[in-house]
C-alpha positions as a Python dict, from the first residue, in 0.01 Angstrom:
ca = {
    (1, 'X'): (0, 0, 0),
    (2, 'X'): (348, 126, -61),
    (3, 'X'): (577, -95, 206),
    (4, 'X'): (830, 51, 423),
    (5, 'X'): (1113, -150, 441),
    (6, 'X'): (1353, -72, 790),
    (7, 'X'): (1479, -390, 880),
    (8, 'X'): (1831, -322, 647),
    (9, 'X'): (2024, -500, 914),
    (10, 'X'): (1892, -834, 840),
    (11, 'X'): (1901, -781, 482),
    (12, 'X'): (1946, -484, 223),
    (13, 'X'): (1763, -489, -98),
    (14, 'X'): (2024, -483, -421),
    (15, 'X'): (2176, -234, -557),
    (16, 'X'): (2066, -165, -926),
    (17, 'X'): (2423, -159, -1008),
    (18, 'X'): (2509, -461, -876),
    (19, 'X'): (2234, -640, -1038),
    (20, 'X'): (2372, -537, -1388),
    (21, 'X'): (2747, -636, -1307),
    (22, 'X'): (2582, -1000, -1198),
    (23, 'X'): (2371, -1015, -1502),
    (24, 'X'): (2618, -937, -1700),
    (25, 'X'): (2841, -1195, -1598),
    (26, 'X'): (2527, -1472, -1612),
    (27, 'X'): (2482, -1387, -1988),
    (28, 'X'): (2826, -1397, -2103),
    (29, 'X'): (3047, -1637, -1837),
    (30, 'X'): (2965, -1980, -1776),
    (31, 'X'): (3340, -2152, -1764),
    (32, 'X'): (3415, -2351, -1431),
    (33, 'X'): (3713, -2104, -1265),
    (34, 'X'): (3864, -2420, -1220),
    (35, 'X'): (3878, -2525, -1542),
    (36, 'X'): (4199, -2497, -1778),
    (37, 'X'): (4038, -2396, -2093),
    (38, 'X'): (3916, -2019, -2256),
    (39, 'X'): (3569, -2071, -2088),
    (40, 'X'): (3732, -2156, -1745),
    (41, 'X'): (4010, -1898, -1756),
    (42, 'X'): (3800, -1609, -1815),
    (43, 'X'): (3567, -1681, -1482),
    (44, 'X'): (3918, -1721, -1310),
    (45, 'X'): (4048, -1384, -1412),
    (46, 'X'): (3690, -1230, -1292),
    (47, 'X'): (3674, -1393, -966),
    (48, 'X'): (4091, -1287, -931),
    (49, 'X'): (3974, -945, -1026),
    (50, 'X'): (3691, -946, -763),
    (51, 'X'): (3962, -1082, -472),
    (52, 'X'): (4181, -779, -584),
    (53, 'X'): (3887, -550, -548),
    (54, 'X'): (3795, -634, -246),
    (55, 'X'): (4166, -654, -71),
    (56, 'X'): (4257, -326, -209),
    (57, 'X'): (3894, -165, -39),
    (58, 'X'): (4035, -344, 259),
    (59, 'X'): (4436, -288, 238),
    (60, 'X'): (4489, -628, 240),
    (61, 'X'): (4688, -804, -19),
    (62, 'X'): (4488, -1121, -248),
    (63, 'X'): (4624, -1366, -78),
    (64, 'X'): (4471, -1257, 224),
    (65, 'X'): (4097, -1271, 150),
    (66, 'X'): (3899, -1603, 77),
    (67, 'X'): (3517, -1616, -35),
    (68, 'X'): (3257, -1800, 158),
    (69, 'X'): (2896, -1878, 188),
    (70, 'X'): (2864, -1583, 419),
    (71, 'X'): (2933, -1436, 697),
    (72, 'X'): (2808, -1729, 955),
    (73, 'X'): (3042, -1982, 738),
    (74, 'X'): (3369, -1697, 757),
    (75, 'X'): (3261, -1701, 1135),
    (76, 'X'): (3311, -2070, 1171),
    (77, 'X'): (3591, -2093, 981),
    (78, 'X'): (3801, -1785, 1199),
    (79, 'X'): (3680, -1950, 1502),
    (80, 'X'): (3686, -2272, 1499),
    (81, 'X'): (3997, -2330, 1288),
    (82, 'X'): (4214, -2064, 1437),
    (83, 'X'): (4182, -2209, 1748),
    (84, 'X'): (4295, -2586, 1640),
    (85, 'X'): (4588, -2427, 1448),
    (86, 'X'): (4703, -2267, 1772),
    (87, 'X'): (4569, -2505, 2028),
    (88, 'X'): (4409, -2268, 2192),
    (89, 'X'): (4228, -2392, 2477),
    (90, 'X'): (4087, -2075, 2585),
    (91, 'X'): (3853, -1851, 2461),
    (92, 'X'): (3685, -1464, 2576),
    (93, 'X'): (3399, -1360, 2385),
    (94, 'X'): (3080, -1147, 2469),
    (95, 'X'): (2685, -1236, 2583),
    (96, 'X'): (2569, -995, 2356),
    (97, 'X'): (2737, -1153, 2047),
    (98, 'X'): (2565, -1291, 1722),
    (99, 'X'): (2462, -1686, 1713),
    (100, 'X'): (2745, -1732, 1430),
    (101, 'X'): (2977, -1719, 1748),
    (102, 'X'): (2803, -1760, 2045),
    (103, 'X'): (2680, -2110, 1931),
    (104, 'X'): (3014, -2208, 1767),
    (105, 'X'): (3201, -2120, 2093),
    (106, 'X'): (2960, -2309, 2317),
    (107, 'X'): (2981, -2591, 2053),
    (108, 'X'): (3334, -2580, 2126),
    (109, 'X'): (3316, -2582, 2474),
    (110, 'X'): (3094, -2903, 2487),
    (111, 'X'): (3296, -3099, 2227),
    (112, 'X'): (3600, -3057, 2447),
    (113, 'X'): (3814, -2838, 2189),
    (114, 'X'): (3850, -2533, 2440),
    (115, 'X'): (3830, -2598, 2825),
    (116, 'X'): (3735, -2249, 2926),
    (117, 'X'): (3494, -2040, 2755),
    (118, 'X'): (3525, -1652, 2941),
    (119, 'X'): (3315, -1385, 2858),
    (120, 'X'): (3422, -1021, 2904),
    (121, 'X'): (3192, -774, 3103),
    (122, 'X'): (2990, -532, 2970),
    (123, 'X'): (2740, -249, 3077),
    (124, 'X'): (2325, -180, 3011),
    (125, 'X'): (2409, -23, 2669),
    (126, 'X'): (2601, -315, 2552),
    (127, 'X'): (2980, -156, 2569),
    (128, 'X'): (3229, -430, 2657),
    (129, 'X'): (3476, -345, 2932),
    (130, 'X'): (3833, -301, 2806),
    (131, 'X'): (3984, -316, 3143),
    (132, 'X'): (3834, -648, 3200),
    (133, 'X'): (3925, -786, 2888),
    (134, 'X'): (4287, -711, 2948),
    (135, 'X'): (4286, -878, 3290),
    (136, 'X'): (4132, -1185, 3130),
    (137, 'X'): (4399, -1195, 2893),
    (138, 'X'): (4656, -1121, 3146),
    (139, 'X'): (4554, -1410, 3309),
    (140, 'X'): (4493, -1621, 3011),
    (141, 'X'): (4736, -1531, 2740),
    (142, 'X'): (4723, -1706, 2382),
    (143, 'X'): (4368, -1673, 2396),
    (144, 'X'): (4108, -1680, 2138),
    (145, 'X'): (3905, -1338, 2155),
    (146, 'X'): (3584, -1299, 1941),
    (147, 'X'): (3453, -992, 2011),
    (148, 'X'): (3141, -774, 1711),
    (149, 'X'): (3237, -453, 1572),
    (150, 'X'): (2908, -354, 1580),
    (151, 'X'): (2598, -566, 1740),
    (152, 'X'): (2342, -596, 1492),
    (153, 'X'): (2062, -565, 1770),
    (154, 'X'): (2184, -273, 1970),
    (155, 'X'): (2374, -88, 1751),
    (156, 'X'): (2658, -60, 1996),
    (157, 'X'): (3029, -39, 1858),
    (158, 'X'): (3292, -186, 1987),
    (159, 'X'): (3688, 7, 1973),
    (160, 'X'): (3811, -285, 1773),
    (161, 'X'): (4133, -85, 1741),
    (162, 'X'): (4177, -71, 2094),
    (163, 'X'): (4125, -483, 2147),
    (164, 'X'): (4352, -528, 1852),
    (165, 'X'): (4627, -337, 2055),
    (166, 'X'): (4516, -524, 2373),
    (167, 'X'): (4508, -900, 2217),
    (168, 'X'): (4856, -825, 2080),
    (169, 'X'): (5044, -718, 2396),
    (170, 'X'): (4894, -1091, 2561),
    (171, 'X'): (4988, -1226, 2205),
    (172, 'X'): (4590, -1334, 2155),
    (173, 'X'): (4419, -1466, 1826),
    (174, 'X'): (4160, -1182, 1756),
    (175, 'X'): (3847, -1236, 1502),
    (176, 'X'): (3642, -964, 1482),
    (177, 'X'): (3239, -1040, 1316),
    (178, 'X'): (3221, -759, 1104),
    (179, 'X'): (2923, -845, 880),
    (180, 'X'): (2712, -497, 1019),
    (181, 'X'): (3032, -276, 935),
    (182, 'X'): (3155, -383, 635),
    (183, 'X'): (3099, -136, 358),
    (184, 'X'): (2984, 102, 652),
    (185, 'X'): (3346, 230, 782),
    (186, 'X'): (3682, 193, 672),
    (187, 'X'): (3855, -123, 792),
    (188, 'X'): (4227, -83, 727),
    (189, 'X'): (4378, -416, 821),
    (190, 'X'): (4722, -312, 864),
    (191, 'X'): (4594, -99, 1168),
    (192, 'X'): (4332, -277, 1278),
    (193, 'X'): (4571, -590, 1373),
    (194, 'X'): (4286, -832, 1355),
    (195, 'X'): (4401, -1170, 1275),
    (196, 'X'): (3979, -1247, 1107),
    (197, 'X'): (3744, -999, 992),
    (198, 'X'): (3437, -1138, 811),
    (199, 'X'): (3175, -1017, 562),
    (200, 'X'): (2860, -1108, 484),
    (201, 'X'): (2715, -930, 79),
    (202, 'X'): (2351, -904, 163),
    (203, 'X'): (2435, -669, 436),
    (204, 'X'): (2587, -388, 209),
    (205, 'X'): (2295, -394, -99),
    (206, 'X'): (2478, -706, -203),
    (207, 'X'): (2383, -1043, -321),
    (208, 'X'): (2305, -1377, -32),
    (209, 'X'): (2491, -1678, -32),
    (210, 'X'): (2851, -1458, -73),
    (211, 'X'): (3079, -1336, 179),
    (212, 'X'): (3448, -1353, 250),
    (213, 'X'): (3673, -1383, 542),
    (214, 'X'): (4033, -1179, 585),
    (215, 'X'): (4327, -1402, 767),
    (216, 'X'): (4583, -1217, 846),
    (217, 'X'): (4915, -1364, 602),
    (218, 'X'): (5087, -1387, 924),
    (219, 'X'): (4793, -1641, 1049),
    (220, 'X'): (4810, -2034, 874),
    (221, 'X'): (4527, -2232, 921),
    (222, 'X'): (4309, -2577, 756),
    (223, 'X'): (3995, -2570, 594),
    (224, 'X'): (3696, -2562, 744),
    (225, 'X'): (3534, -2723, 402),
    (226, 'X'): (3722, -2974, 239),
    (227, 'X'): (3675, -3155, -96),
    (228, 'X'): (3863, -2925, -387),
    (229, 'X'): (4176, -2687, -406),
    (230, 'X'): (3963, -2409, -468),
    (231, 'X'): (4025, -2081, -303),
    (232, 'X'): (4390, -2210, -271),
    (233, 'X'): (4316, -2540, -95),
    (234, 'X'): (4153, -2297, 212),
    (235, 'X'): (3750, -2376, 76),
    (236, 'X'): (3672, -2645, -74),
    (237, 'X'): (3381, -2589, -350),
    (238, 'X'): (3308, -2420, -689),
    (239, 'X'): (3302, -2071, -649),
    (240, 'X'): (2989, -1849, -626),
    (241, 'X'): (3121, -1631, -908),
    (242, 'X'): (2819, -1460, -954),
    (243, 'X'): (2776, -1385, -586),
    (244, 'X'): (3141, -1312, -574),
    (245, 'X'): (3143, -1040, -828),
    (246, 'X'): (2849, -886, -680),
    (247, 'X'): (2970, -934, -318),
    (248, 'X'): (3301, -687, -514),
    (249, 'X'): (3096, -425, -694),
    (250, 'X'): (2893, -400, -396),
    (251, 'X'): (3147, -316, -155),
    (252, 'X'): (3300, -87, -443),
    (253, 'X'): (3028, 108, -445),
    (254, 'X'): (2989, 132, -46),
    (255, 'X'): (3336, 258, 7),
    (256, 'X'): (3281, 508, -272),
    (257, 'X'): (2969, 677, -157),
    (258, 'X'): (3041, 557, 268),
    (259, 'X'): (3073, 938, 369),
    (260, 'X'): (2701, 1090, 185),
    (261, 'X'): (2593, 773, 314),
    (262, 'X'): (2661, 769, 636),
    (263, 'X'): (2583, 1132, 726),
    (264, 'X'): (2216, 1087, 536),
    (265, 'X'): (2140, 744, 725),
    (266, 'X'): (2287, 911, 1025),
    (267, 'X'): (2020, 1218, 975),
    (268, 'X'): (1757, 944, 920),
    (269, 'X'): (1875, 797, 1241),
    (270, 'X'): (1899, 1141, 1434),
    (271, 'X'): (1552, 1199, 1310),
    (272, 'X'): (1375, 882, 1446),
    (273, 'X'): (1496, 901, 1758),
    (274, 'X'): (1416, 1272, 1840),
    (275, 'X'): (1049, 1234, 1678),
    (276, 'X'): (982, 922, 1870),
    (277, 'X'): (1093, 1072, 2213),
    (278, 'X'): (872, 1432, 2151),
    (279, 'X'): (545, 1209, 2016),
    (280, 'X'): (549, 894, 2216),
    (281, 'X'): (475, 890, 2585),
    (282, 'X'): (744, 655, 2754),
    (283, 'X'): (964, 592, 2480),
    (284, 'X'): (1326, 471, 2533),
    (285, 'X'): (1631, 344, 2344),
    (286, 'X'): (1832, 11, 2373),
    (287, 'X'): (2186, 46, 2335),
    (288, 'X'): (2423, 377, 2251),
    (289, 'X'): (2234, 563, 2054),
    (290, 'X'): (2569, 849, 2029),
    (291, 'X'): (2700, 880, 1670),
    (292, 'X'): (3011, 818, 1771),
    (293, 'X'): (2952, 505, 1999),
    (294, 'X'): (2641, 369, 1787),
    (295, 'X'): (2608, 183, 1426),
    (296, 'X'): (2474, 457, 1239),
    (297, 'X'): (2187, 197, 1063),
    (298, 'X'): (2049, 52, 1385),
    (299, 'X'): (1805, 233, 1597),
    (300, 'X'): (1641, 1, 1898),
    (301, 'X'): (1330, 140, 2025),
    (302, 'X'): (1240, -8, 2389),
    (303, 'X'): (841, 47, 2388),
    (304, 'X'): (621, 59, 2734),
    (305, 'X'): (469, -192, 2849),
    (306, 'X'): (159, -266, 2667),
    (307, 'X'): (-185, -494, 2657),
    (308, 'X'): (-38, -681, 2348),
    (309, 'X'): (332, -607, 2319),
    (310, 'X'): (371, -1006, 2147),
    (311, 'X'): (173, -854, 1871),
    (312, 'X'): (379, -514, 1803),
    (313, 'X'): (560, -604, 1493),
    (314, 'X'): (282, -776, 1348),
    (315, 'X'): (71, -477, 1394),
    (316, 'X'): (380, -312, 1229),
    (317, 'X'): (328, -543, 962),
    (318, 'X'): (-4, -535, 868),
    (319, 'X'): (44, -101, 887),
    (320, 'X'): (318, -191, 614),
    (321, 'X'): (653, -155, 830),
    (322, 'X'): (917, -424, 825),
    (323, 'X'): (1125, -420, 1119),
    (324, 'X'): (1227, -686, 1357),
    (325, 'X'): (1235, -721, 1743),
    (326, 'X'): (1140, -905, 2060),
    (327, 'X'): (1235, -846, 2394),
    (328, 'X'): (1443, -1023, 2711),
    (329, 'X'): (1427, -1308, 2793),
    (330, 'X'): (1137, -1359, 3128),
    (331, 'X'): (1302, -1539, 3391),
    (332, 'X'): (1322, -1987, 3289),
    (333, 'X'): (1240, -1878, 2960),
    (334, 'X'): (1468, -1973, 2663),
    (335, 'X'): (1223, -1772, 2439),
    (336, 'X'): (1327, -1391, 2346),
    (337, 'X'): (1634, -1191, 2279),
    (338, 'X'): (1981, -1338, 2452),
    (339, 'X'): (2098, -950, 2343),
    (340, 'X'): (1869, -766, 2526),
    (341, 'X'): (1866, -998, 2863),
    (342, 'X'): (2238, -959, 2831),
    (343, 'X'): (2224, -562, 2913),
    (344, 'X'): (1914, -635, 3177),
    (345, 'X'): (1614, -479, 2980),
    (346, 'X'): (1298, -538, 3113),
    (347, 'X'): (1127, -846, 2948),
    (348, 'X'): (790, -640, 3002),
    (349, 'X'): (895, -416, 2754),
    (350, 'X'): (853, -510, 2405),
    (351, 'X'): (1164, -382, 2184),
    (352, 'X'): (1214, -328, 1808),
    (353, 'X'): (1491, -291, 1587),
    (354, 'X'): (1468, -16, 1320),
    (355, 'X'): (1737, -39, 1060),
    (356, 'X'): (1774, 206, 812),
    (357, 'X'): (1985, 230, 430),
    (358, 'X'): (2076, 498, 162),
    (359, 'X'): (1709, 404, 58),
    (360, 'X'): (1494, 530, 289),
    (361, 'X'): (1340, 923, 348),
    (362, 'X'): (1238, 1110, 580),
    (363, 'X'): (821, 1087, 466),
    (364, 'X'): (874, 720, 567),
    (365, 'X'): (1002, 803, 898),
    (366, 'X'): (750, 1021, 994),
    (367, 'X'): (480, 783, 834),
    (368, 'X'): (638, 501, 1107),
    (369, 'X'): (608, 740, 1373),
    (370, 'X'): (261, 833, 1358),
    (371, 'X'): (185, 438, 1290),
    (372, 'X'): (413, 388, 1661),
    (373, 'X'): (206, 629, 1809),
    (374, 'X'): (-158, 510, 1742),
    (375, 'X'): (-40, 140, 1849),
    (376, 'X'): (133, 274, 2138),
    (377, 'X'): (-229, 465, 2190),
    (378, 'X'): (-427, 210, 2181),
    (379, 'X'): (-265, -73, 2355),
    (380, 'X'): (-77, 109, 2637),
    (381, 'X'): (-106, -110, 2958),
    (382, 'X'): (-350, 54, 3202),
}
């Protein structure tokens, strides 16, 4: 059985092209970047290379981007060392945002390093409240605001442009987690007046174990990691250069195909949704599903109630789909999605997350859909 792979926004298979620029480098570079001799001084002019590559994607200057484990680590590191440099002691963030943040805020919280955690409001399709965000700040300037670009459950974007202008007129620290839109749209950093923006390789058909985080040059902070002057005494730890240079082509080759990209995936999207709602009885849609107010990879698919909705995916599974899910949260239960009880979905609705890349076609989609409707069929609640 050929697999069908939609579940891109947990992880994207590699692209062929990257795999040759890492293998290339495995062959025929060994040298510690570190290191002051031939060996060492040609990995340092490849990882230098990869830095520039990725800062001029990103119209950022070198200096401005640092590699990490991923995006969770680049999360940590915006977060939780942004606010000791400032002494920030309060923070605004969303329910609805990934457990690189969430947890690290409320980790905060406890430990006494913030004294006020805030979270900003936001509606049943995920979109934050801009209004709201500006009062908190007007009542709380010098905060630290943490707000997704794009959540990698719903889909839903977030104007990051418009909380950049809003965290600057209350003179706020702003990190944005953009490990869904990286490589997806254009992030200018000069306009985007984001102090962190964070990316993660495995989400854009790069390698795992790589990512990078942008701080702003006007933005000093410590090291999350100490223990070695790499990364200019901002990460301690040998470099990843294999993961770095493939983390570089990768996001090379998204910003030179994003446009055919994004308007095929967009059609793949478009396609789903409108074959899903004219063959499955009592379909609906978690999140913006809009072009324009939706990631254009992320389609979540709110299913009715059914006999065994715990065992959707895996019947998903064994049909060959990959795709991930769950659904809210039922009431003194810890167990289920802290996304989708954020919005108020019904926990007696079983949701999953389609996610979809430059990979997949339109015969898999409608494969999926006929495999929806015969376990929609034949488990419907009565």
């Amino acid at each position: 059985m050929n697999r069908i792979y939609l579940d891109n926004a947990a992880t994207t298979p590699l692209d062929k092209e990257v795999i040759a620029e890492m293998v290339h480098v495995m062959e025929n570079y060994y040298g510690n970047p570190s290191s002051i001799h031939a060996q060492g001084r040609e990995v340092r002019t490849l990882l230098e290379k990869a830095r520039k590559t990725v800062a001029g994607l990103l119209n950022a200057v070198p200096a401005e981007i640092f590699f990490t484990s991923g995006g969770t680590e680049a999360d940590n590191m915006a977060i939780r060392c942004g606010i000791a440099a400032f002494g920030i002691k309060h923070a605004i963030t969303s329910r609805i945002e990934h457990h690189a943040v969430e947890h690290t805020m409320d980790q905060l919280l406890k430990d006494g390093v913030i004294d006020k955690l805030s979270y900003v409001n936001i509606d049943d399709k995920g979109t934050i409240d801009y209004d709201h965000l500006e009062q908190l700040l007007k009542e709380n300037p010098r905060s630290m605001v943490s707000l997704m670009h794009a959540n990698n459950e719903l889909g839903t974007l977030t104007d990051v442009e418009r909380v950049g202008d809003i965290c600057e007129k209350y003179d706020a620290i702003f990190h944005s987690d953009t490990v869904q839109t990286m490589g997806h749209y254009v992030h200018d950093v000069r306009k985007l007046k984001a102090h962190f923006i964070v990316c993660a390789g495995h989400k854009l058909h790069g390698p795992k174990g790589v990512g990078f985080i942008y701080i702003n040059h006007t933005v000093k902070i410590n090291p999350l990691i100490y223990g070695g002057a790499q990364e200019r005494n901002m990460r301690g730890g040998t470099e990843n250069i294999y993961g770095i240079v493939g983390l570089a082509k990768a996001l090379e080759l998204a910003y030179a195909h994003m446009q055919d990209h994004q308007d095929y995936v967009q059609g793949l999207k478009s396609y789903m949704k409108d074959k899903l709602l004219a063959e499955v009885p009592g379909i609906g849609f978690n999140g913006e599903t809009a072009p324009e107010k939706s990631l254009y990879t992320v389609l979540n698919v709110c299913f009715p109630e059914m006999d065994m909705s715990d065992m959707l995916l895996f019947n998903l599974d064994i049909n060959g789909v990959s795709a991930s899910g769950g659904s809210a949260c039922s009431s003194g239960s810890n167990i289920g999605s802290h996304v989708l009880t954020a919005i108020g979905a019904d926990p007696n609705r079983p949701s999953v997350r389609f996610s979809f890349c430059k990979n997949n076609t339109r015969e898999e989609i409608d494969y999926v859909v006929e495999k929806v409707k015969q376990i929609v069929e034949q488990n419907i609640a009565v």
